[in-house]
PDB file of C-alpha atoms in Angstrom:
ATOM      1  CA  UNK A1371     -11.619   8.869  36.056  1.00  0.00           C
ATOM      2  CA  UNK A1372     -14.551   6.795  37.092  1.00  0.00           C
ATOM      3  CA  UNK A1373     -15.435   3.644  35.104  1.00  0.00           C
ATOM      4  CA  UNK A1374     -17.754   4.927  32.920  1.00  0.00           C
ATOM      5  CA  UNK A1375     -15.570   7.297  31.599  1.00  0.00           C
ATOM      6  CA  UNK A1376     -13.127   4.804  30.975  1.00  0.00           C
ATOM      7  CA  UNK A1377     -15.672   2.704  29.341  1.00  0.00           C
ATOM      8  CA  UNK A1378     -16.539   5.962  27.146  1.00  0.00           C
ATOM      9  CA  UNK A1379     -12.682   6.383  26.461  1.00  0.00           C
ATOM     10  CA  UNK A1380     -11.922   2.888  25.023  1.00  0.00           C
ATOM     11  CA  UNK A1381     -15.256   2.698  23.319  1.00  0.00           C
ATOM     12  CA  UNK A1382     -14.193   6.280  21.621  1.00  0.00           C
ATOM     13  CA  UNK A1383     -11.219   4.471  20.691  1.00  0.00           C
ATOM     14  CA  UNK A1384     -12.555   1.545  18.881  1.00  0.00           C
ATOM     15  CA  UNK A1385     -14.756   3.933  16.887  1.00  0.00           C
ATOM     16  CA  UNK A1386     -12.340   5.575  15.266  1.00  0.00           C
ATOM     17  CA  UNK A1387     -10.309   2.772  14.860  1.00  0.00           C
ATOM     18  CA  UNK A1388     -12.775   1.169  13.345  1.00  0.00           C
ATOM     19  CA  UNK A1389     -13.974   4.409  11.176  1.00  0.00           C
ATOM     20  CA  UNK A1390     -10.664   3.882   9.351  1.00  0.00           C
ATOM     21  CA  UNK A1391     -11.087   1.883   6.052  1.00  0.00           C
ATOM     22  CA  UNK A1392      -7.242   0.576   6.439  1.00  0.00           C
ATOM     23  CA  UNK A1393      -8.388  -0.897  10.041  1.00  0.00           C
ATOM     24  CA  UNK A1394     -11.322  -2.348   8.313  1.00  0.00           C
ATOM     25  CA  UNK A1395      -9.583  -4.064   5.110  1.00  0.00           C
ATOM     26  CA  UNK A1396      -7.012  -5.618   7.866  1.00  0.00           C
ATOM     27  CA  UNK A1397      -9.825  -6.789  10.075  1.00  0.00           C
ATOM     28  CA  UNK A1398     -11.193  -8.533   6.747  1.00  0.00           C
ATOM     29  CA  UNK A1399      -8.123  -9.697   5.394  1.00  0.00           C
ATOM     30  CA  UNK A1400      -7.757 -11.817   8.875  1.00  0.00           C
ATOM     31  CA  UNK A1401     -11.148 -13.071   8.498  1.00  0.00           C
ATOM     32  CA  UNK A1402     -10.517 -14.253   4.989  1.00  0.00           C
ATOM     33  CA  UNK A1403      -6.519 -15.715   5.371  1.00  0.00           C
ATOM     34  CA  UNK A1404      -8.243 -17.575   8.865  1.00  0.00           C
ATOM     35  CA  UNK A1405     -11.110 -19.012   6.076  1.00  0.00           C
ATOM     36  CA  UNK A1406      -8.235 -19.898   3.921  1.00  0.00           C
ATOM     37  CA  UNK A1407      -6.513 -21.675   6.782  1.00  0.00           C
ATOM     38  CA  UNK A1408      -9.762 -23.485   7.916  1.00  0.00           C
ATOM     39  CA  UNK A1409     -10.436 -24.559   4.220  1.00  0.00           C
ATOM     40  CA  UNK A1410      -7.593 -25.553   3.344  1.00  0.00           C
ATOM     41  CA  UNK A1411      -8.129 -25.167  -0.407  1.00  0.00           C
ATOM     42  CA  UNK A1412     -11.745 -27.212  -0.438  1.00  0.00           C
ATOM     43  CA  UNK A1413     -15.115 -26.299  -1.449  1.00  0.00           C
ATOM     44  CA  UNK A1414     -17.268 -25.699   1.815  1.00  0.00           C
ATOM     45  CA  UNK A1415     -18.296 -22.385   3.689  1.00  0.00           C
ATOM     46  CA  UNK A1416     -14.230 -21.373   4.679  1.00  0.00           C
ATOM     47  CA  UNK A1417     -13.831 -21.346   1.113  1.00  0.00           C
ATOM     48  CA  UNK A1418     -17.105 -19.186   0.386  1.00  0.00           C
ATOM     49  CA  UNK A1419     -15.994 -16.817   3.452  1.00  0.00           C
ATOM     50  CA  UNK A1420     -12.622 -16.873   1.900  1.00  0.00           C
ATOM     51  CA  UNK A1421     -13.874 -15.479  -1.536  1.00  0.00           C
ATOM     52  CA  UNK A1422     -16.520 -12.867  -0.747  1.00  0.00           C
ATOM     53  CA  UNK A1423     -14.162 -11.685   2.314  1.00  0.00           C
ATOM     54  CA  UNK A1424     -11.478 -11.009  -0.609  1.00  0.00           C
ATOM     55  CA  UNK A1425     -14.192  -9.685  -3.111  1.00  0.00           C
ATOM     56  CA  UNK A1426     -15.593  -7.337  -0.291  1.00  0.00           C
ATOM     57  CA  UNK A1427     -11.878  -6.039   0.572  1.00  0.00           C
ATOM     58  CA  UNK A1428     -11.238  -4.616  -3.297  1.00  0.00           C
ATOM     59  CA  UNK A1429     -13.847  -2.560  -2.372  1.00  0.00           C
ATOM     60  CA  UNK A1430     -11.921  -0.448   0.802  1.00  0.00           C
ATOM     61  CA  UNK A1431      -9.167  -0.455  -1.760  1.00  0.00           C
ATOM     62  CA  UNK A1432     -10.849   1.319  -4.563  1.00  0.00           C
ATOM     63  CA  UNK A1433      -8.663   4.379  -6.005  1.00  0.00           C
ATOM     64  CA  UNK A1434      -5.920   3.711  -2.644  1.00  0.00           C
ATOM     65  CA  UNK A1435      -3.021   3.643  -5.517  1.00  0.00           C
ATOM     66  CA  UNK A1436      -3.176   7.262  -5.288  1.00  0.00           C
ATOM     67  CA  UNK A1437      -1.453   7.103  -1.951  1.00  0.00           C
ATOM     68  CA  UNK A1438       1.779   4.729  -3.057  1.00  0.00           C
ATOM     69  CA  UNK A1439       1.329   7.209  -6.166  1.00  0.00           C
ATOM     70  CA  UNK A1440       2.243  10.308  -4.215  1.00  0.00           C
ATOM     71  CA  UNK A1441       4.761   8.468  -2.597  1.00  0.00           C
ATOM     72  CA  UNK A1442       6.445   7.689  -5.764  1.00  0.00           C
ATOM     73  CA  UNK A1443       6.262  11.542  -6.334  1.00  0.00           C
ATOM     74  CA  UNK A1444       7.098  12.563  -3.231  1.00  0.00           C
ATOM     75  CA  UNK A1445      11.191  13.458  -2.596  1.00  0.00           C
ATOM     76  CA  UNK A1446      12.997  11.245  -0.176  1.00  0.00           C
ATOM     77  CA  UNK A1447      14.281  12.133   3.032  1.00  0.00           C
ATOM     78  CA  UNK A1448      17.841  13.640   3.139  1.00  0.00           C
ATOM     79  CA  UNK A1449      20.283  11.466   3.884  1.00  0.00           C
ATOM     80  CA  UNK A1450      18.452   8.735   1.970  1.00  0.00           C
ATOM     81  CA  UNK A1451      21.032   6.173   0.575  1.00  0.00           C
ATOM     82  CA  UNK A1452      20.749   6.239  -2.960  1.00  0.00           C
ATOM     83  CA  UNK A1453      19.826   2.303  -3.289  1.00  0.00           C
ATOM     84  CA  UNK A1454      17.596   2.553  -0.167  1.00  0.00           C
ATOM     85  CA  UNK A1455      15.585   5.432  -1.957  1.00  0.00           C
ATOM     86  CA  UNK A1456      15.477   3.349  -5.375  1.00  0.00           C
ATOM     87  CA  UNK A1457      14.229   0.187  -3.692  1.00  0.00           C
ATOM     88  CA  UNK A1458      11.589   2.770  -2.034  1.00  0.00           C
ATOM     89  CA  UNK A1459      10.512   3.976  -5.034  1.00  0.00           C
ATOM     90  CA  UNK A1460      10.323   0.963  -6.525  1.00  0.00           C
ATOM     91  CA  UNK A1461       7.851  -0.398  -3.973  1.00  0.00           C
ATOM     92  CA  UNK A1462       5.645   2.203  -4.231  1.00  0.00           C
ATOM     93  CA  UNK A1463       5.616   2.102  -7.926  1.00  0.00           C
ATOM     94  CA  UNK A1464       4.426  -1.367  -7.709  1.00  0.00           C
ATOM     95  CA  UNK A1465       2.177  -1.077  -4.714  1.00  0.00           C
ATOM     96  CA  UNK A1466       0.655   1.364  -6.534  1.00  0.00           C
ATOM     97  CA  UNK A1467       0.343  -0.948  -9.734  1.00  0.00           C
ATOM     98  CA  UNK A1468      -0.968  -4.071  -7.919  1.00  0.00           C
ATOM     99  CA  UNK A1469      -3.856  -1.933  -6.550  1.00  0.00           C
ATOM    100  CA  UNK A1470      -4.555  -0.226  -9.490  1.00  0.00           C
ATOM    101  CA  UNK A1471      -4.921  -3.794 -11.185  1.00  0.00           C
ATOM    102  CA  UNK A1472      -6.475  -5.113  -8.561  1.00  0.00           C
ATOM    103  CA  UNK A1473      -9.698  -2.598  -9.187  1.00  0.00           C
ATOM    104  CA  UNK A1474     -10.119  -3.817 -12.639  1.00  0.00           C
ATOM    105  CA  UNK A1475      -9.855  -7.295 -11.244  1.00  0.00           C
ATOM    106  CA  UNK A1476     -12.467  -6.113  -8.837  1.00  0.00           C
ATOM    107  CA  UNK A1477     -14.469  -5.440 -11.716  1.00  0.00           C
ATOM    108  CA  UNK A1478     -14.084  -8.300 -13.452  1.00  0.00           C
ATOM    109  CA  UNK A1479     -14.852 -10.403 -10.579  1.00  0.00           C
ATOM    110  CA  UNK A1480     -18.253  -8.436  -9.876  1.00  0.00           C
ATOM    111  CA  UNK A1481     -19.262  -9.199 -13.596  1.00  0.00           C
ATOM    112  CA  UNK A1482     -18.811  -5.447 -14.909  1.00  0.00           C
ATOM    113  CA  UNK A1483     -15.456  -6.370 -16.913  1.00  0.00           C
ATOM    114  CA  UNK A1484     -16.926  -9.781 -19.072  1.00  0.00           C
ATOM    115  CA  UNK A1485     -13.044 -10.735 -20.129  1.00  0.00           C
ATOM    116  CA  UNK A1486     -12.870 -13.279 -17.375  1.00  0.00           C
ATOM    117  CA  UNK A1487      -9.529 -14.578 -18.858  1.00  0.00           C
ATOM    118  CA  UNK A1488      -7.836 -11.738 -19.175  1.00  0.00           C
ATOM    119  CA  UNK A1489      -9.164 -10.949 -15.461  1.00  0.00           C
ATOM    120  CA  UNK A1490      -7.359 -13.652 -13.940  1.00  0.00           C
ATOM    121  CA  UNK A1491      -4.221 -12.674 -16.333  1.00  0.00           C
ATOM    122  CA  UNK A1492      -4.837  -9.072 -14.393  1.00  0.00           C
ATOM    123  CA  UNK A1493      -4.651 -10.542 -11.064  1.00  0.00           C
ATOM    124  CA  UNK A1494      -1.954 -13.005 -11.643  1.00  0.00           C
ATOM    125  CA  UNK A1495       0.120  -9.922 -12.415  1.00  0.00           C
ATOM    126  CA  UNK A1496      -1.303  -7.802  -9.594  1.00  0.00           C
ATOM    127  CA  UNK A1497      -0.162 -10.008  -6.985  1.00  0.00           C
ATOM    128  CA  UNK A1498       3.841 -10.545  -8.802  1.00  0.00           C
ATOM    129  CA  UNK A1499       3.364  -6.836  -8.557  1.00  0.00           C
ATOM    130  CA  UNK A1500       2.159  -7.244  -4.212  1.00  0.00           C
ATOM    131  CA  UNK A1501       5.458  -9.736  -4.447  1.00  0.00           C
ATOM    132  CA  UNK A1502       7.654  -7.084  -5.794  1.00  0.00           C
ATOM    133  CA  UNK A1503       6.932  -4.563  -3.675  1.00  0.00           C
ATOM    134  CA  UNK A1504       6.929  -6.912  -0.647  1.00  0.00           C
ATOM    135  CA  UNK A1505      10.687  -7.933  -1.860  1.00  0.00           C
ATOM    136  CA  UNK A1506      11.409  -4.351  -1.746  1.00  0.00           C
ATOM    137  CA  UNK A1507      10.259  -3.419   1.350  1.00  0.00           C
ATOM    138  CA  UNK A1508      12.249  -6.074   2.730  1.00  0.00           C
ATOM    139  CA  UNK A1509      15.346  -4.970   1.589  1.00  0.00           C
ATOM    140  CA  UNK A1510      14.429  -1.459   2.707  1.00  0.00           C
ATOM    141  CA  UNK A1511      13.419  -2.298   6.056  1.00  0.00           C
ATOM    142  CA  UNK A1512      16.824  -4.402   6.657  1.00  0.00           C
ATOM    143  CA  UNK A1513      18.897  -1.363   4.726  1.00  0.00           C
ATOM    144  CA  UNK A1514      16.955   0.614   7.641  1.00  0.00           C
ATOM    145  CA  UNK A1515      17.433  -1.250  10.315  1.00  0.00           C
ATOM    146  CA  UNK A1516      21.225  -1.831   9.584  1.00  0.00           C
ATOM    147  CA  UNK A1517      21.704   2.427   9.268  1.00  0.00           C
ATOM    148  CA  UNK A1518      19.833   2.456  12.563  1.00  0.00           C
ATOM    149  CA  UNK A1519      22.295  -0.382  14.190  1.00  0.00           C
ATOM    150  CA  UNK A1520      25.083   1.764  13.134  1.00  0.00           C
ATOM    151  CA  UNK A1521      23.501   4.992  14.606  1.00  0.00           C
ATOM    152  CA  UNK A1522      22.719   3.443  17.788  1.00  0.00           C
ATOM    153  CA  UNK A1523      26.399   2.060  18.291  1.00  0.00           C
ATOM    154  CA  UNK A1524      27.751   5.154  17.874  1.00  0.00           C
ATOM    155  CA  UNK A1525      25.306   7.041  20.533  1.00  0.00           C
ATOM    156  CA  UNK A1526      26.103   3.996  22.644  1.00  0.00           C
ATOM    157  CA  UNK A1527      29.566   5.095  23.099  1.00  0.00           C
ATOM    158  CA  UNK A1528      28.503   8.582  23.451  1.00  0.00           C
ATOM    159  CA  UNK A1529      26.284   7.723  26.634  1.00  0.00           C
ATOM    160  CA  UNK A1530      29.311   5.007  28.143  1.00  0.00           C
ATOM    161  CA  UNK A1531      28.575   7.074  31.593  1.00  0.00           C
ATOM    162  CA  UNK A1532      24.877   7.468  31.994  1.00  0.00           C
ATOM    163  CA  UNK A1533      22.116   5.136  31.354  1.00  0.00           C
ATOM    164  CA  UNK A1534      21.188   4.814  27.749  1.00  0.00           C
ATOM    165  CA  UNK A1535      17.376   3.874  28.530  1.00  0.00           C
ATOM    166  CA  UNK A1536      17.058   7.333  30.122  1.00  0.00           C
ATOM    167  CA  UNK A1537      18.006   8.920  26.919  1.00  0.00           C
ATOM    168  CA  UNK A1538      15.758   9.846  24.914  1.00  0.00           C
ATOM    169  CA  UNK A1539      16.772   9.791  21.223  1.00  0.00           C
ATOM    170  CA  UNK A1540      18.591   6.749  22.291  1.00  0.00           C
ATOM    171  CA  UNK A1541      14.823   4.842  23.146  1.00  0.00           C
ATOM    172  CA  UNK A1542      12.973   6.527  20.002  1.00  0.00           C
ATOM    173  CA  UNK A1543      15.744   5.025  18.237  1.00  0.00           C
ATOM    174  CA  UNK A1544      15.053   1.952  19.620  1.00  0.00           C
ATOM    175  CA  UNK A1545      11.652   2.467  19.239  1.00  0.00           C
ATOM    176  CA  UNK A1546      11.948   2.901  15.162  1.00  0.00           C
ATOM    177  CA  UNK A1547      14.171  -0.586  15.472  1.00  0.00           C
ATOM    178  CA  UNK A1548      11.112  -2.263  17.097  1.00  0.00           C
ATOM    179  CA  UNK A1549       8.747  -1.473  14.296  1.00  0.00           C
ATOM    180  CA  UNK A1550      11.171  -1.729  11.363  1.00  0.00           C
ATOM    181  CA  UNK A1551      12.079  -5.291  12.973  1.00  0.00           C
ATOM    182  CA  UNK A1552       8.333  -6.224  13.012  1.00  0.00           C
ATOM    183  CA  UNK A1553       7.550  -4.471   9.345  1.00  0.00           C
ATOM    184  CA  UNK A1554      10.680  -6.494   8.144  1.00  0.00           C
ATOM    185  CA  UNK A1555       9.083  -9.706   9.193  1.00  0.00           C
ATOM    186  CA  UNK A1556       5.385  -8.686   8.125  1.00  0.00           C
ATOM    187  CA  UNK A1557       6.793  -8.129   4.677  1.00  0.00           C
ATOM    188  CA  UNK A1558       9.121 -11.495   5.092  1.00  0.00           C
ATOM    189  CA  UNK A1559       6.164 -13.356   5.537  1.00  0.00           C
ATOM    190  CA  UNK A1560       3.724 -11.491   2.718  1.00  0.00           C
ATOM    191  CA  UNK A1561       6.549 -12.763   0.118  1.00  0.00           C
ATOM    192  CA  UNK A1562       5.440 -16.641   1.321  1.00  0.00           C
ATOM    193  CA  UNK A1563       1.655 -15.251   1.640  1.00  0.00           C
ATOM    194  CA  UNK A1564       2.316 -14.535  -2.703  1.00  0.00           C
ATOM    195  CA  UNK A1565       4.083 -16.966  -3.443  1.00  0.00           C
ATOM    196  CA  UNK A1566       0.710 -19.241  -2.087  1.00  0.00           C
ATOM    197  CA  UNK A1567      -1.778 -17.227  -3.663  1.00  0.00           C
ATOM    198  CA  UNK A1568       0.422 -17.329  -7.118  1.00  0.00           C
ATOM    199  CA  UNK A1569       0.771 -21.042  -6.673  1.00  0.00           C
ATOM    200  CA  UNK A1570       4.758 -21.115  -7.656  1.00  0.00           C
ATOM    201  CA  UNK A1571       5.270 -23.345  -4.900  1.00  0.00           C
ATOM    202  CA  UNK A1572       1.764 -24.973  -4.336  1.00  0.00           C
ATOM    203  CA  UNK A1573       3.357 -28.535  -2.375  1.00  0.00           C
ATOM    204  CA  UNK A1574       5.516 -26.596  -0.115  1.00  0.00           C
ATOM    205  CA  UNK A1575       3.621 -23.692   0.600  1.00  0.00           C
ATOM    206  CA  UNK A1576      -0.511 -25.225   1.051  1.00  0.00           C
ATOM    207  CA  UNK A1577      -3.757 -23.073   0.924  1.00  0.00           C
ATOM    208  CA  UNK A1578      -3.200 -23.540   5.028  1.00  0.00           C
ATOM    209  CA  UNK A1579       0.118 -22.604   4.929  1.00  0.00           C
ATOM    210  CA  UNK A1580      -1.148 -19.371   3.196  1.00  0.00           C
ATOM    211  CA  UNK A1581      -3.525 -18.871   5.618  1.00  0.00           C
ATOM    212  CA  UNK A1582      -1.600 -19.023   8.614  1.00  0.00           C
ATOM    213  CA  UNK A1583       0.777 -17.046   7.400  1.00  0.00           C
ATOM    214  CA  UNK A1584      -1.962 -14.326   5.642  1.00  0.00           C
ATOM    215  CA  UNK A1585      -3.496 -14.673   9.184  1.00  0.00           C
ATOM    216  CA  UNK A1586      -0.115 -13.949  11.301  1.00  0.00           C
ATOM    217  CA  UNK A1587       0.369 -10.610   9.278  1.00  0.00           C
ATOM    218  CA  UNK A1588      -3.215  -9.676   9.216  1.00  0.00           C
ATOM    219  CA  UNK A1589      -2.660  -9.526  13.063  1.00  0.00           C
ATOM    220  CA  UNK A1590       0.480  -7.442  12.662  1.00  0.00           C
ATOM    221  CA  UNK A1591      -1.119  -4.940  10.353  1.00  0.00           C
ATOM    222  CA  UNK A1592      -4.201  -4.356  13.287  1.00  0.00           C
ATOM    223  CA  UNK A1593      -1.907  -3.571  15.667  1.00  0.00           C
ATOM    224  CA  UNK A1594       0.349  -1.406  13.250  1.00  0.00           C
ATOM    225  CA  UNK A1595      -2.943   0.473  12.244  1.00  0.00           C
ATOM    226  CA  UNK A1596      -3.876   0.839  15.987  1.00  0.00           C
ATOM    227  CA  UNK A1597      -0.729   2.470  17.054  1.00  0.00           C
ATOM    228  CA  UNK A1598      -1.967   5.116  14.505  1.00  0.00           C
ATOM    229  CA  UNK A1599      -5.161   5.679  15.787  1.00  0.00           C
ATOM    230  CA  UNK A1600      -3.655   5.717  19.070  1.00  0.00           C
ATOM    231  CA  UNK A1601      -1.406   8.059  18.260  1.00  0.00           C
ATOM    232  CA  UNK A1602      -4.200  10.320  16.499  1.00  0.00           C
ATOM    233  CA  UNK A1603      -6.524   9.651  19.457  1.00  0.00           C
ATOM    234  CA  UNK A1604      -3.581  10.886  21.977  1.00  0.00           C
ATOM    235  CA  UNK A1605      -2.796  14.069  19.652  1.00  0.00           C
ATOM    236  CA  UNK A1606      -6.421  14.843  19.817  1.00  0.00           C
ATOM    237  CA  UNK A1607      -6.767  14.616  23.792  1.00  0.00           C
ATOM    238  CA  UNK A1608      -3.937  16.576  24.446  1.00  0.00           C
ATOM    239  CA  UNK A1609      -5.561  19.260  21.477  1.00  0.00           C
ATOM    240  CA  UNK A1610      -8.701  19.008  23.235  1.00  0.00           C
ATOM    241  CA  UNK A1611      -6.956  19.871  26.988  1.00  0.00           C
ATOM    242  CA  UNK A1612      -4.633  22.627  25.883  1.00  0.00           C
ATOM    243  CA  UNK A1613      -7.832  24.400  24.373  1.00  0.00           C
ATOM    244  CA  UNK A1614      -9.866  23.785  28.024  1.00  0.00           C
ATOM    245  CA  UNK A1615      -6.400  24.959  29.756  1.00  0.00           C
ATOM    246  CA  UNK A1616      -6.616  28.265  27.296  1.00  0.00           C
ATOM    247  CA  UNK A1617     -10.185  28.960  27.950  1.00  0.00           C
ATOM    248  CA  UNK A1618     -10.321  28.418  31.533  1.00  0.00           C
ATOM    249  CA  UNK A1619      -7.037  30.962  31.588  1.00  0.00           C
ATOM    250  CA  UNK A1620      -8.814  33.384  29.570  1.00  0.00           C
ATOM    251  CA  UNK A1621     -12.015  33.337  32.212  1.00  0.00           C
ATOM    252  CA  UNK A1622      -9.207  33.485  35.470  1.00  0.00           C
ATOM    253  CA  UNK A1623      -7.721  36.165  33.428  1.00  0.00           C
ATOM    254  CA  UNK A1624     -11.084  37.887  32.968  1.00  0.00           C
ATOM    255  CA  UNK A1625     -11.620  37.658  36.758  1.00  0.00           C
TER     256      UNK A1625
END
């Protein structure tokens, strides 16, 4: 591959990582937590980034509830522990809330709802809801990761004679541990990132606190999003070469 293709490749690859709104709002929510951290709670331009940033990111969120909607909807995976599928459910049921509320605090904040009181009561109660669900994932992703600990041990003992990094359910296994570990402590430190933006413990947990914190996750959230597109981008390639492969067989064949 010469170095313009390669060029082509990763460009292709930031445009459709950046054509996805979630990629986006993450993008923005780093640019507004990193304002947060630089203002440190004071009037200036951080501050102004801060709040437009977080006024312009309702906006890739409009109507997204649906998708923690379905999820509520959606039946859990067999073999589901009963508490793990509760707390699941729970999390989507108040993902699901917080963005809903968060549209009509959208609203408000544009000027389209006039109630600004009963705006700020909205978003007050939108973010306990992001706090909630945050909690629950927590609890689901160490429920997770202690199942997969136990499943792991066990094919440990299977594999005593042969190298475990060579098997294969053995590394996705290990794999799924890697991201639950790092969604565990994304959604360890979005319960802090509330509990700044709510205020409930303003001396311990600063406006630059919040921001490094808001930043830290923002950064895990990009590269969560781009091992999707990745993934997508990969599917598509190997879609795109099994089709030439067909067609150039169907012309040898023809021949």
């Amino acid at each position: 591959m010469s170095t313009l293709d390669a060029t082509r490749a990763e460009l292709a690859l930031i445009v459709l990582y950046l054509n996805k709104a979630e990629a986006r709002d993450k993008i923005c929510r780093a640019i507004q937590y990193g304002s947060k951290f630089l203002s440190n709670g004071q009037p200036g331009t951080a501050q102004n980034v801060d709040k437009s940033t977080s006024l312009a990111r309702k906006v890739f969120r409009l109507f997204k509830f649906v998708n923690d909607l379905h999820g509520l909807i959606s039946p859990v995976p067999q073999g589901t522990p009963l508490p793990l599928a509760l707390l699941g459910k729970s999390k989507n049921a108040l993902l699901s809330t917080f963005l809903f509320l968060d549209q009509i605090v959208w609203l408000g904040r544009t000027g389209i709802y006039k109630n600004k009181e009963r705006t700020e009561l909205i978003g007050r109660i939108s973010l306990f809801c992001w706090m909630g669900s945050s909690i629950c994932t927590t609890l689901v992703e160490l429920g997770e990761l202690r199942r997969l600990s136990k499943s792991m041990k066990k094919l440990e003992k299977n594999l005593k004679d042969s190298d475990k990094h060579k098997n294969e359910e053995y590394c996705a296994k290990l794999q799924k541990s890697n991201e639950r570990t790092l969604a565990l402590v994304k959604a360890g430190l979005d319960i802090v990132v509330a509990v700044g933006l709510l205020q409930l413990a303003p001396k311990k947990v600063t406006p630059r606190v919040t921001g490094a914190l808001g930043f830290a996750t923002s950064f895990i959230s990009c590269y969560q999003a781009d091992k999707v597109v990745l993934c997508v981008a990969v599917a598509s390639i190997t879609t795109q070469v099994q089709g030439k492969l067909k067609w150039e067989a169907c012309f040898a064949h023809q021949a």
